[in-house]
CSV table of N, CA and C in Angstrom, one decimal:
chain,number,residue,atom,x,y,z
A,1,UNK,N,226.8,122.6,237.3
A,1,UNK,CA,227.8,121.6,237.3
A,1,UNK,C,228.8,122.0,236.2
A,2,UNK,N,230.1,121.9,236.5
A,2,UNK,CA,231.2,122.3,235.6
A,2,UNK,C,231.3,121.3,234.4
A,3,UNK,N,231.7,121.8,233.3
A,3,UNK,CA,231.9,120.9,232.2
A,3,UNK,C,233.3,120.3,232.2
A,4,UNK,N,233.5,119.3,231.5
A,4,UNK,CA,234.9,118.7,231.5
A,4,UNK,C,235.9,119.7,230.9
A,5,UNK,N,235.5,120.4,229.9
A,5,UNK,CA,236.4,121.4,229.3
A,5,UNK,C,236.8,122.4,230.3
A,6,UNK,N,235.9,122.9,231.2
A,6,UNK,CA,236.2,123.9,232.2
A,6,UNK,C,237.1,123.3,233.3
A,7,UNK,N,236.8,122.1,233.7
A,7,UNK,CA,237.5,121.4,234.7
A,7,UNK,C,239.0,121.2,234.3
A,8,UNK,N,239.2,120.8,233.0
A,8,UNK,CA,240.5,120.6,232.5
A,8,UNK,C,241.3,121.9,232.4
A,9,UNK,N,240.6,123.0,232.0
A,9,UNK,CA,241.2,124.3,231.9
A,9,UNK,C,241.7,124.8,233.3
A,10,UNK,N,241.1,124.4,234.3
A,10,UNK,CA,241.5,124.8,235.7
A,10,UNK,C,242.7,124.0,236.2
A,11,UNK,N,243.0,122.9,235.6
A,11,UNK,CA,244.1,122.1,236.1
A,11,UNK,C,245.5,122.7,235.6
A,12,UNK,N,246.5,122.3,236.3
A,12,UNK,CA,247.9,122.7,235.9
A,12,UNK,C,248.3,122.0,234.6
A,13,UNK,N,249.3,122.5,233.9
A,13,UNK,CA,249.8,121.9,232.7
A,13,UNK,C,250.3,120.5,233.0
A,14,UNK,N,250.9,120.3,234.1
A,14,UNK,CA,251.4,119.0,234.5
A,14,UNK,C,250.3,118.0,234.7
A,15,UNK,N,249.3,118.4,235.3
A,15,UNK,CA,248.1,117.6,235.6
A,15,UNK,C,247.4,117.2,234.3
A,16,UNK,N,247.3,118.2,233.4
A,16,UNK,CA,246.7,117.9,232.1
A,16,UNK,C,247.5,116.9,231.3
A,17,UNK,N,248.8,117.0,231.4
A,17,UNK,CA,249.8,116.1,230.7
A,17,UNK,C,249.6,114.7,231.2
A,18,UNK,N,249.5,114.6,232.5
A,18,UNK,CA,249.3,113.2,233.1
A,18,UNK,C,248.0,112.6,232.7
A,19,UNK,N,247.0,113.4,232.6
A,19,UNK,CA,245.6,113.0,232.2
A,19,UNK,C,245.7,112.5,230.7
A,20,UNK,N,246.4,113.3,229.9
A,20,UNK,CA,246.5,112.9,228.5
A,20,UNK,C,247.2,111.6,228.3
A,21,UNK,N,248.3,111.5,229.1
A,21,UNK,CA,249.1,110.3,229.0
A,21,UNK,C,248.3,109.1,229.4
A,22,UNK,N,247.6,109.2,230.5
A,22,UNK,CA,246.8,108.0,231.0
A,22,UNK,C,245.7,107.7,230.0
A,23,UNK,N,245.1,108.8,229.4
A,23,UNK,CA,244.0,108.6,228.4
A,23,UNK,C,244.5,107.8,227.2
A,24,UNK,N,245.7,108.1,226.8
A,24,UNK,CA,246.3,107.4,225.7
A,24,UNK,C,246.6,105.9,226.0
A,25,UNK,N,247.0,105.7,227.2
A,25,UNK,CA,247.3,104.3,227.7
A,25,UNK,C,246.0,103.5,227.7
A,26,UNK,N,244.9,104.1,228.2
A,26,UNK,CA,243.7,103.4,228.3
A,26,UNK,C,243.1,103.1,226.9
A,27,UNK,N,243.3,104.1,226.0
A,27,UNK,CA,242.8,103.8,224.6
A,27,UNK,C,243.5,102.7,224.0
A,28,UNK,N,244.9,102.6,224.2
A,28,UNK,CA,245.6,101.5,223.7
A,28,UNK,C,245.2,100.1,224.3
A,29,UNK,N,244.9,100.1,225.6
A,29,UNK,CA,244.5,98.9,226.3
A,29,UNK,C,243.1,98.5,225.7
A,30,UNK,N,242.2,99.4,225.5
A,30,UNK,CA,240.9,99.1,225.0
A,30,UNK,C,241.0,98.6,223.6
A,31,UNK,N,241.8,99.2,222.7
A,31,UNK,CA,242.0,98.8,221.4
A,31,UNK,C,242.6,97.4,221.3
A,32,UNK,N,243.6,97.1,222.2
A,32,UNK,CA,244.1,95.7,222.2
A,32,UNK,C,243.1,94.7,222.6
A,33,UNK,N,242.3,95.0,223.6
A,33,UNK,CA,241.2,94.1,224.1
A,33,UNK,C,240.2,93.9,223.0
A,34,UNK,N,239.8,94.9,222.3
A,34,UNK,CA,238.8,94.7,221.2
A,34,UNK,C,239.4,93.9,220.1
A,35,UNK,N,240.7,94.1,219.7
A,35,UNK,CA,241.3,93.3,218.7
A,35,UNK,C,241.4,91.9,219.0
A,36,UNK,N,241.8,91.6,220.3
A,36,UNK,CA,241.9,90.2,220.7
A,36,UNK,C,240.5,89.6,220.7
A,37,UNK,N,239.5,90.3,221.1
A,37,UNK,CA,238.2,89.7,221.1
A,37,UNK,C,237.7,89.4,219.7
A,38,UNK,N,238.0,90.3,218.8
A,38,UNK,CA,237.6,90.1,217.4
A,38,UNK,C,238.3,88.9,216.8
A,39,UNK,N,239.5,88.6,217.1
A,39,UNK,CA,240.2,87.4,216.5
A,39,UNK,C,240.2,86.2,217.4
A,40,UNK,N,239.5,86.4,218.6
A,40,UNK,CA,239.3,85.3,219.5
A,40,UNK,C,240.7,84.7,220.0
A,41,UNK,N,241.6,85.6,220.4
A,41,UNK,CA,242.9,85.2,220.9
A,41,UNK,C,243.1,86.0,222.2
A,42,UNK,N,243.6,85.2,223.3
A,42,UNK,CA,243.8,85.9,224.5
A,42,UNK,C,244.9,86.9,224.4
A,43,UNK,N,244.8,88.0,225.1
A,43,UNK,CA,245.8,89.1,225.0
A,43,UNK,C,247.2,88.7,225.2
A,44,UNK,N,247.4,87.8,226.2
A,44,UNK,CA,248.8,87.4,226.4
A,44,UNK,C,249.4,86.6,225.2
A,45,UNK,N,248.6,85.9,224.5
A,45,UNK,CA,249.0,85.1,223.4
A,45,UNK,C,249.4,86.1,222.2
A,46,UNK,N,248.5,87.1,222.0
A,46,UNK,CA,248.8,88.1,221.0
A,46,UNK,C,250.1,88.9,221.3
A,47,UNK,N,250.2,89.3,222.5
A,47,UNK,CA,251.4,90.0,222.9
A,47,UNK,C,252.7,89.2,222.7
A,48,UNK,N,252.6,87.9,223.0
A,48,UNK,CA,253.7,87.0,222.8
A,48,UNK,C,254.1,86.9,221.3
A,49,UNK,N,253.1,86.7,220.5
A,49,UNK,CA,253.3,86.6,219.1
A,49,UNK,C,253.9,87.9,218.5
A,50,UNK,N,253.5,89.1,219.1
A,50,UNK,CA,254.0,90.4,218.7
A,50,UNK,C,255.4,90.7,219.3
A,51,UNK,N,255.8,89.8,220.2
A,51,UNK,CA,257.1,90.1,220.8
A,51,UNK,C,257.1,91.1,221.9
A,52,UNK,N,255.9,91.4,222.5
A,52,UNK,CA,255.8,92.4,223.5
A,52,UNK,C,256.0,91.7,224.9
A,53,UNK,N,256.8,92.4,225.7
A,53,UNK,CA,257.1,91.8,227.0
A,53,UNK,C,256.5,92.7,228.1
């Protein structure tokens, strides 16, 4: 079975860039969800307070 490192090396630069972009988006989403959970505030409420649309 191929390792993730090998599979990524076989992808085009454009594909790797898209994967990195999506990975960063997912990390931000997870961070936001965790922060909301910690302070017991719904995401939509926190985003509204922060002025995010």
